[in-house]
PDB file of C-alpha atoms and ligand atoms in Angstrom:
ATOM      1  CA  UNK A   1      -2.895  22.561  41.771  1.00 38.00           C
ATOM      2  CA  UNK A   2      -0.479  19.691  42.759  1.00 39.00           C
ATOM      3  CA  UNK A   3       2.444  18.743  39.810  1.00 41.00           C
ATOM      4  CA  UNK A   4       1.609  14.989  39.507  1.00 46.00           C
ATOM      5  CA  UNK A   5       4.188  12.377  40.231  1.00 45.00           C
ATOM      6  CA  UNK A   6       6.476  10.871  37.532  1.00 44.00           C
ATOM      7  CA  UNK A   7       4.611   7.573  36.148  1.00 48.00           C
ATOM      8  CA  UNK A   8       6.623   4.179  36.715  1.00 45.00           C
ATOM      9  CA  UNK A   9       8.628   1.937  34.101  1.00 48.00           C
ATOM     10  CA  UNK A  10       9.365   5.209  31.532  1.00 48.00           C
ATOM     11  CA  UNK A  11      11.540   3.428  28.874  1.00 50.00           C
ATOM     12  CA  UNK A  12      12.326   6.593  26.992  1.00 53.00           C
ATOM     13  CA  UNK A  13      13.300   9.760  28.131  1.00 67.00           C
ATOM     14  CA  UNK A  14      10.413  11.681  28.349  1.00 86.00           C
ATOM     15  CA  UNK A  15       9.615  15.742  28.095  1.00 95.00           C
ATOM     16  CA  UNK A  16       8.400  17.183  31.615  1.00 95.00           C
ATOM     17  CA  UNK A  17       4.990  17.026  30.074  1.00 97.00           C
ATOM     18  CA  UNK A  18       4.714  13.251  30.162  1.00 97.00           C
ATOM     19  CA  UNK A  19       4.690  13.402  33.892  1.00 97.00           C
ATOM     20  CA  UNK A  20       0.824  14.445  33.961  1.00 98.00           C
ATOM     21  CA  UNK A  21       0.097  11.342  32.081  1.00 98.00           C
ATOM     22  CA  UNK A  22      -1.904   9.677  35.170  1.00 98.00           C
ATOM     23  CA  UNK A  23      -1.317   5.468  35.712  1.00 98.00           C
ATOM     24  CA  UNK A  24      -4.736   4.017  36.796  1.00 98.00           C
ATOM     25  CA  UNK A  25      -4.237   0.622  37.880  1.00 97.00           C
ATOM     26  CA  UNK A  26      -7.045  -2.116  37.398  1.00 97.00           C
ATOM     27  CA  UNK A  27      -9.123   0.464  35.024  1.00 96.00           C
ATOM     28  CA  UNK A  28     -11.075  -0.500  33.008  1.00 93.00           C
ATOM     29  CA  UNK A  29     -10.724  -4.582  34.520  1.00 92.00           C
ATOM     30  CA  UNK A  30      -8.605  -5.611  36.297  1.00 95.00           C
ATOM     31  CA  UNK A  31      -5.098  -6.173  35.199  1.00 92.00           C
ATOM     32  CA  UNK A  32      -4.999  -3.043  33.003  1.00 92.00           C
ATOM     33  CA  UNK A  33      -3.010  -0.164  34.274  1.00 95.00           C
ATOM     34  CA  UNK A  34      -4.840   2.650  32.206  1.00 97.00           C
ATOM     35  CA  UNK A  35      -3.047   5.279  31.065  1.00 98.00           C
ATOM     36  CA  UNK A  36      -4.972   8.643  31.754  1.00 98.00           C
ATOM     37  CA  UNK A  37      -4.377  11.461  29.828  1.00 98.00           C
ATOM     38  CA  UNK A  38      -6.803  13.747  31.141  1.00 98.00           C
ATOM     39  CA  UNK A  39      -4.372  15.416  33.646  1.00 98.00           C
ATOM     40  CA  UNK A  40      -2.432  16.398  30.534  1.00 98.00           C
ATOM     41  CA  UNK A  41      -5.328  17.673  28.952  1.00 98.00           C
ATOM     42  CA  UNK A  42      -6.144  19.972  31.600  1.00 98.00           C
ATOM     43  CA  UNK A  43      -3.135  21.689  31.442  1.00 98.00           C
ATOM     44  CA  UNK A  44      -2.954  24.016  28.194  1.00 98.00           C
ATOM     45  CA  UNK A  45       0.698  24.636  27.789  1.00 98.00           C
ATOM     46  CA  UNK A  46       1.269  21.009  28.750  1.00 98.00           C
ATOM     47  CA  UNK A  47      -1.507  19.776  26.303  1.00 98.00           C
ATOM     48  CA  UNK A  48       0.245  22.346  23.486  1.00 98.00           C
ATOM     49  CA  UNK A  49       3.542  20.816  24.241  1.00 98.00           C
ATOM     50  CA  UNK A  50       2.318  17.138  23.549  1.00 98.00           C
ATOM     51  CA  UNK A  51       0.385  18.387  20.500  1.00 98.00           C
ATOM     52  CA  UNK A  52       3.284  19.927  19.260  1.00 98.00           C
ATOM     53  CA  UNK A  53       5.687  16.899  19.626  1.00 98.00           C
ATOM     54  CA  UNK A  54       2.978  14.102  18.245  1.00 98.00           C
ATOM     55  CA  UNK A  55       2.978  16.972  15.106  1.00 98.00           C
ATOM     56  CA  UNK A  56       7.196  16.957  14.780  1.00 98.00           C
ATOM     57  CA  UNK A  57       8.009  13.720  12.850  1.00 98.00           C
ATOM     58  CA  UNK A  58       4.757  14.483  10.235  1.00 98.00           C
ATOM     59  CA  UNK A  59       5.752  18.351   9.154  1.00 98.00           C
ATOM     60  CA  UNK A  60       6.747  17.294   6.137  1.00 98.00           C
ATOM     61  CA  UNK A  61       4.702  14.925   4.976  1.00 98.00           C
ATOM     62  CA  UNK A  62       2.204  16.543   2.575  1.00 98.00           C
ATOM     63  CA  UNK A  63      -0.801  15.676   4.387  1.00 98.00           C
ATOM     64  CA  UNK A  64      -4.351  16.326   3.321  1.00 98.00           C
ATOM     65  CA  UNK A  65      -5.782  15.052   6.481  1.00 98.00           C
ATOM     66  CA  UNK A  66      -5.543  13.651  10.251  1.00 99.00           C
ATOM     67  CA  UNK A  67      -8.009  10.675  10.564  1.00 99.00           C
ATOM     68  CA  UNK A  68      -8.882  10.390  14.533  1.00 98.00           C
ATOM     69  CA  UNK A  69     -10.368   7.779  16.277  1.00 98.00           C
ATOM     70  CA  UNK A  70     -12.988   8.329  18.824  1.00 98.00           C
ATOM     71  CA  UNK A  71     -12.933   9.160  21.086  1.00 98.00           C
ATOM     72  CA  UNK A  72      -9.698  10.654  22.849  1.00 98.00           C
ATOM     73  CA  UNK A  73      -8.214  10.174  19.180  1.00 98.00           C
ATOM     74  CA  UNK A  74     -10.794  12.954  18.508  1.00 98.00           C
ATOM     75  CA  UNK A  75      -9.321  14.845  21.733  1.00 98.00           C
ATOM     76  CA  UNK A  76      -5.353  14.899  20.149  1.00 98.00           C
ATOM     77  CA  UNK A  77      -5.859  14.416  16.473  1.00 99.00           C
ATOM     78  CA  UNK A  78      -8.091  17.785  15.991  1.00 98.00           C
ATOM     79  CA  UNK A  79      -5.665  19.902  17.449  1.00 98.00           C
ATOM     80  CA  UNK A  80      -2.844  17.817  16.087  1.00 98.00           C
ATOM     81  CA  UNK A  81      -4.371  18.391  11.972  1.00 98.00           C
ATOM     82  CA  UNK A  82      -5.018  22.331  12.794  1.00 98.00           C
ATOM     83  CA  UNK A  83      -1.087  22.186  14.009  1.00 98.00           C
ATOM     84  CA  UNK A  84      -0.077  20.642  10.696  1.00 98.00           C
ATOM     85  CA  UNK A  85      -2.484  22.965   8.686  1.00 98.00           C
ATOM     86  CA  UNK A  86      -5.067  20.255   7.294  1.00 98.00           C
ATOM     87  CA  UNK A  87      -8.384  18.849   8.030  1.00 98.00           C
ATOM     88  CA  UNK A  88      -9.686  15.983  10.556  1.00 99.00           C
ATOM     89  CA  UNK A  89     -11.705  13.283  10.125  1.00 99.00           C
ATOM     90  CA  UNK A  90     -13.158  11.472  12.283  1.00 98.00           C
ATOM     91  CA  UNK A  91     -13.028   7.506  13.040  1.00 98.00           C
ATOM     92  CA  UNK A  92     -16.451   6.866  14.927  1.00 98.00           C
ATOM     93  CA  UNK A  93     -18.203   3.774  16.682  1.00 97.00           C
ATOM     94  CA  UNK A  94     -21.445   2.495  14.953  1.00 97.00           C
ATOM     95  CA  UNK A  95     -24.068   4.749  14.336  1.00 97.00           C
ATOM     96  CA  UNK A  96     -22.665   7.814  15.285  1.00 98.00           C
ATOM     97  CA  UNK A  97     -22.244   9.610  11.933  1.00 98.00           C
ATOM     98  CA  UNK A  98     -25.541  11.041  10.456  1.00 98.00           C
ATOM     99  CA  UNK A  99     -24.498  10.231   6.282  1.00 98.00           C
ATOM    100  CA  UNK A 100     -23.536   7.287   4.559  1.00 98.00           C
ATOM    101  CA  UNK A 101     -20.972   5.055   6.196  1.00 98.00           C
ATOM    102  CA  UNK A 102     -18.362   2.456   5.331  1.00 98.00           C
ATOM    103  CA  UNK A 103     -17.599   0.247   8.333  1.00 98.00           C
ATOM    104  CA  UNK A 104     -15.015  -1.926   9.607  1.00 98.00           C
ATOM    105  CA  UNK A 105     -15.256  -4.782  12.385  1.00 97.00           C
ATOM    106  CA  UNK A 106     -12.411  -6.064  14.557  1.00 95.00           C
ATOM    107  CA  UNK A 107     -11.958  -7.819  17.431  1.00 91.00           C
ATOM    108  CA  UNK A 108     -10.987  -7.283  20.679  1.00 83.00           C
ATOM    109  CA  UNK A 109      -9.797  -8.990  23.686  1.00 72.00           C
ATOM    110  CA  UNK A 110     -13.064 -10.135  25.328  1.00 73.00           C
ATOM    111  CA  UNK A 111     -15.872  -9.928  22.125  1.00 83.00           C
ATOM    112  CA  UNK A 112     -15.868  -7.522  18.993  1.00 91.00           C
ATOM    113  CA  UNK A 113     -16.231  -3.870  18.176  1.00 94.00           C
ATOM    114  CA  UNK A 114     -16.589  -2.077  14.875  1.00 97.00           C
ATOM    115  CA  UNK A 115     -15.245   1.473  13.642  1.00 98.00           C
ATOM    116  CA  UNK A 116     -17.364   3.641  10.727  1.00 98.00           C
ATOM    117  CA  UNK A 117     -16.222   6.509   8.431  1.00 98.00           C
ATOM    118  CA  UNK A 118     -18.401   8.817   6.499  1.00 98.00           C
ATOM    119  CA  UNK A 119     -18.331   7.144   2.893  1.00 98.00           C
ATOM    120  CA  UNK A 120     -17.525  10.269   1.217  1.00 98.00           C
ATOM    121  CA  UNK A 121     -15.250  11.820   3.846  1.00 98.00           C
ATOM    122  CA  UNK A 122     -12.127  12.126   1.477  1.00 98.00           C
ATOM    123  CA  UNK A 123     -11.185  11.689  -1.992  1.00 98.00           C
ATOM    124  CA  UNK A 124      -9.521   8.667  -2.743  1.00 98.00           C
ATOM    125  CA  UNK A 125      -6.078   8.801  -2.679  1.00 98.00           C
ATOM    126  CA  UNK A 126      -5.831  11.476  -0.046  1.00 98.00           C
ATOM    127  CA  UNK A 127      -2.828  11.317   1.845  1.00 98.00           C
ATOM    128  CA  UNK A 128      -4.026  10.753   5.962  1.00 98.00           C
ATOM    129  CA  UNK A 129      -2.370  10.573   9.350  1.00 99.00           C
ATOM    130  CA  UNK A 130      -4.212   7.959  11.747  1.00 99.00           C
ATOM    131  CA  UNK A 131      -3.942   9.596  15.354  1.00 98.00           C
ATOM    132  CA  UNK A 132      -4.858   8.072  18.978  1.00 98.00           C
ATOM    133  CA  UNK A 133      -3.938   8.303  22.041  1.00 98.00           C
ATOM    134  CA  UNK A 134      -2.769   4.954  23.436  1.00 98.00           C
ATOM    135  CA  UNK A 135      -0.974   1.944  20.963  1.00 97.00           C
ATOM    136  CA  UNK A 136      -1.999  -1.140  23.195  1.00 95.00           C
ATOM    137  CA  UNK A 137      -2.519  -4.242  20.992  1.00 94.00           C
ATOM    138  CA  UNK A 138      -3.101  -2.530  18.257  1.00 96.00           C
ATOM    139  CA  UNK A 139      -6.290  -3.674  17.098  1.00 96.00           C
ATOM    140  CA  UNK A 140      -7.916  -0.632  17.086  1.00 97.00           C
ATOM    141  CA  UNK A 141      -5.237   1.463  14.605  1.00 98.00           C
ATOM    142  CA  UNK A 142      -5.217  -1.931  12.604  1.00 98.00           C
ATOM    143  CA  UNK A 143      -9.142  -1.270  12.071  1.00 98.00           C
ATOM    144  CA  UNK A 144      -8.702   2.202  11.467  1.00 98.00           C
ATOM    145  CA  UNK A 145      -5.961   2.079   8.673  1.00 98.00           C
ATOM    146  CA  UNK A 146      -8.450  -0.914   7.357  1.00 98.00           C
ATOM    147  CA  UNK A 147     -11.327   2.013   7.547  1.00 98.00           C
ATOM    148  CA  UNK A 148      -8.663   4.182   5.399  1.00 98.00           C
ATOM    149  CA  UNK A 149      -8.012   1.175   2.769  1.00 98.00           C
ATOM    150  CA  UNK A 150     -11.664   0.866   1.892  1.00 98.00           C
ATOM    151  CA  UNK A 151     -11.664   4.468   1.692  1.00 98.00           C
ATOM    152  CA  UNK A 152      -8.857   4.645  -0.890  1.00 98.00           C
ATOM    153  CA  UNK A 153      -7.228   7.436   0.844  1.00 98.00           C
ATOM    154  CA  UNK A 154      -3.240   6.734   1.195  1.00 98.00           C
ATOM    155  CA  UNK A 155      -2.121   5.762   4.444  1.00 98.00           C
ATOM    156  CA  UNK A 156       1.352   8.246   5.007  1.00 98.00           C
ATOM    157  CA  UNK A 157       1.586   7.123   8.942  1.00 98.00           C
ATOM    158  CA  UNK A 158       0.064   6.552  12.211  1.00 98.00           C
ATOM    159  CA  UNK A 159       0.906   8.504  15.359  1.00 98.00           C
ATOM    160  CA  UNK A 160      -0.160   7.915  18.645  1.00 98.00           C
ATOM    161  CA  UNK A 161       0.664   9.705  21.984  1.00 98.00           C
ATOM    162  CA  UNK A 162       1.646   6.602  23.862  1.00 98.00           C
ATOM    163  CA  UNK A 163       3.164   3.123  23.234  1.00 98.00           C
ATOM    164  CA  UNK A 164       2.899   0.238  25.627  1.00 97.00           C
ATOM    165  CA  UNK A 165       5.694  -1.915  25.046  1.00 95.00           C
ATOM    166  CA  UNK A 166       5.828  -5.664  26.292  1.00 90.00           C
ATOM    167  CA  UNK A 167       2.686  -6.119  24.303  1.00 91.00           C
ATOM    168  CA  UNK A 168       2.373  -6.840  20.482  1.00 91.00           C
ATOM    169  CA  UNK A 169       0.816  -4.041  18.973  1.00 95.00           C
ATOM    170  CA  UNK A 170       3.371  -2.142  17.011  1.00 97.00           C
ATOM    171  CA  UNK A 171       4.580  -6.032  15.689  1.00 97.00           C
ATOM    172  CA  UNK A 172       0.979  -6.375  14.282  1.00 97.00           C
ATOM    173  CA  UNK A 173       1.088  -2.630  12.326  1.00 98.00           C
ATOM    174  CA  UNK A 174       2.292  -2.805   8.551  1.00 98.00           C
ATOM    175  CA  UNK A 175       5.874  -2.461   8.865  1.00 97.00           C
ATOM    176  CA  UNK A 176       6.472  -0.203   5.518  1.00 98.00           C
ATOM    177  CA  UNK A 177       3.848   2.125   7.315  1.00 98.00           C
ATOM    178  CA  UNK A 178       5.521   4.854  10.149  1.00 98.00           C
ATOM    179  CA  UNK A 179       4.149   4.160  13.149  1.00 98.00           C
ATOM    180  CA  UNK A 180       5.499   7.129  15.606  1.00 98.00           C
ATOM    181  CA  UNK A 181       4.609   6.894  19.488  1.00 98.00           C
ATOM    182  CA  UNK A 182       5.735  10.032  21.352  1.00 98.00           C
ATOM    183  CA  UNK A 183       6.327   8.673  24.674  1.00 97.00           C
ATOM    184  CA  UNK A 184       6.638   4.680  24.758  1.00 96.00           C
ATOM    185  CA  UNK A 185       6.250   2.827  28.430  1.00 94.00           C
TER     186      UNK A 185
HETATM  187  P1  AMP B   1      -5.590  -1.475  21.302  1.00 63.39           P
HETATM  188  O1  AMP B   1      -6.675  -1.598  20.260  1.00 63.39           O
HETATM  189  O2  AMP B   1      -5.493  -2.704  22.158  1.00 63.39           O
HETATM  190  O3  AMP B   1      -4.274  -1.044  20.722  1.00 63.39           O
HETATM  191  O4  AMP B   1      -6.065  -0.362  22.317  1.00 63.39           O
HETATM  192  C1  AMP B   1      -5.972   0.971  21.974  1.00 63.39           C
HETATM  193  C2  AMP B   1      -7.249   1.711  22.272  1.00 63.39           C
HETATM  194  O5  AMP B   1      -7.765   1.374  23.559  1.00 63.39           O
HETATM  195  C3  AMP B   1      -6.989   3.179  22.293  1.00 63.39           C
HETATM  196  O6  AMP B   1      -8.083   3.829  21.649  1.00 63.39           O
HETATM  197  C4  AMP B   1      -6.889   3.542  23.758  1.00 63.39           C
HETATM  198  O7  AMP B   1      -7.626   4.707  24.032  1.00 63.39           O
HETATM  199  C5  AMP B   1      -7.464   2.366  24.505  1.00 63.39           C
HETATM  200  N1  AMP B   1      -6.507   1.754  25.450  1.00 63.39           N
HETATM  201  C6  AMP B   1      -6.045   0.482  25.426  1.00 63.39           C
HETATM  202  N2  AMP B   1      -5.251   0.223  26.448  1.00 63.39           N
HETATM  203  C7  AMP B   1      -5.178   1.362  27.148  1.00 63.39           C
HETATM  204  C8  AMP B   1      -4.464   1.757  28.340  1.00 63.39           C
HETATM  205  N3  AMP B   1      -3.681   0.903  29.005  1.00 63.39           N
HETATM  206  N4  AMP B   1      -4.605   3.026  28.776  1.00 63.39           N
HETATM  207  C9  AMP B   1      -5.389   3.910  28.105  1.00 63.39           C
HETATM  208  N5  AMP B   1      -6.064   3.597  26.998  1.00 63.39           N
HETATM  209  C10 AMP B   1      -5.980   2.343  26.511  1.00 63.39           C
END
């Protein structure tokens, strides 16, 4: 197996891990450099390591549960709750989840999407991490901690694996809720 090369325009200092994180330019339209993290995946201790540092700032934070969104939210925030020692929940598009839903729209840059919770997932004021993988323009955590809200549950923080800075996302998120990105670009 090759070691893949360092990705460009790392703002941060970054663990050795963050070098598998693949840049895809022009994917999926062009003008978006996608940021892959299926190399990272691939690699167990490397995937472990990222786990483990997305888990560090939330150790103490009396969670009851790691809401995920779907679907490489899924891929990090299920190994990310059994690392903090509570459940996951998932944040699924429309129609995927067999009970009773509520469901949120937003919109996105070309049209509109929607995101759907089971309606009886948690108990209200349970205290939830949001996880994904990439903080872009942060519609999609915005309908996710939305999701949360008509859930009742209390939002504690959001964490993602990946910020893109230069674009507004993080200015959009709540500011008295902790938003933590592990590597920002
Ligand atoms: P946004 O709602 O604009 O913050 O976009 C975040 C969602 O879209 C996440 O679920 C990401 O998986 C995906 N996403 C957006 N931009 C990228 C990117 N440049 N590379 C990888 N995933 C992205």
């Amino acid at each position: 197996m090759t070691t893949p090369s360092a990705p460009a325009h790392i703002l941060s200092a970054s663990p050795a891990w963050a070098s598998r994180i693949r840049d895809v330019p022009d994917f999926p339209r062009p003008g978006i450099l996608f940021k892959d993290i299926m190399p990272l995946l691939a690699n167990a201790a490397d995937f472990a390591a990222a786990v483990q540092a997305m888990a560090q700032p939330w150790r103490d934070a009396r969670l009851d549960a790691v809401m995920g969104v779907e679907p490489r939210g899924f891929i990090l925030g299920a190994p990310l709750a059994l690392h903090l020692g509570v459940g996951f929940v998932p944040v699924r598009k429309p129609g995927k989840l067999p009970g009773a839903t509520l469901r949120q729209p937003y919109s996105l840059e070309y049209g509109a999407d929607c995101v759907e919770v089971h309606a009886d997932a948690l108990p209200p004021g349970a205290r939830v991490l949001i996880v994904d993988d990439v903080l872009a323009t942060g519609g999609t955590l915005l309908a996710a901690l939305a999701l949360a809200q008509q859930l009742q549950v209390a939002v504690v923080g959001a964490a993602v694996l990946v910020e893109l800075t230069g674009i507004p996302g993080r200015e959009r998120w709540p500011a008295n809720v902790p938003l933590h990105s592990t590597l920002r670009y």
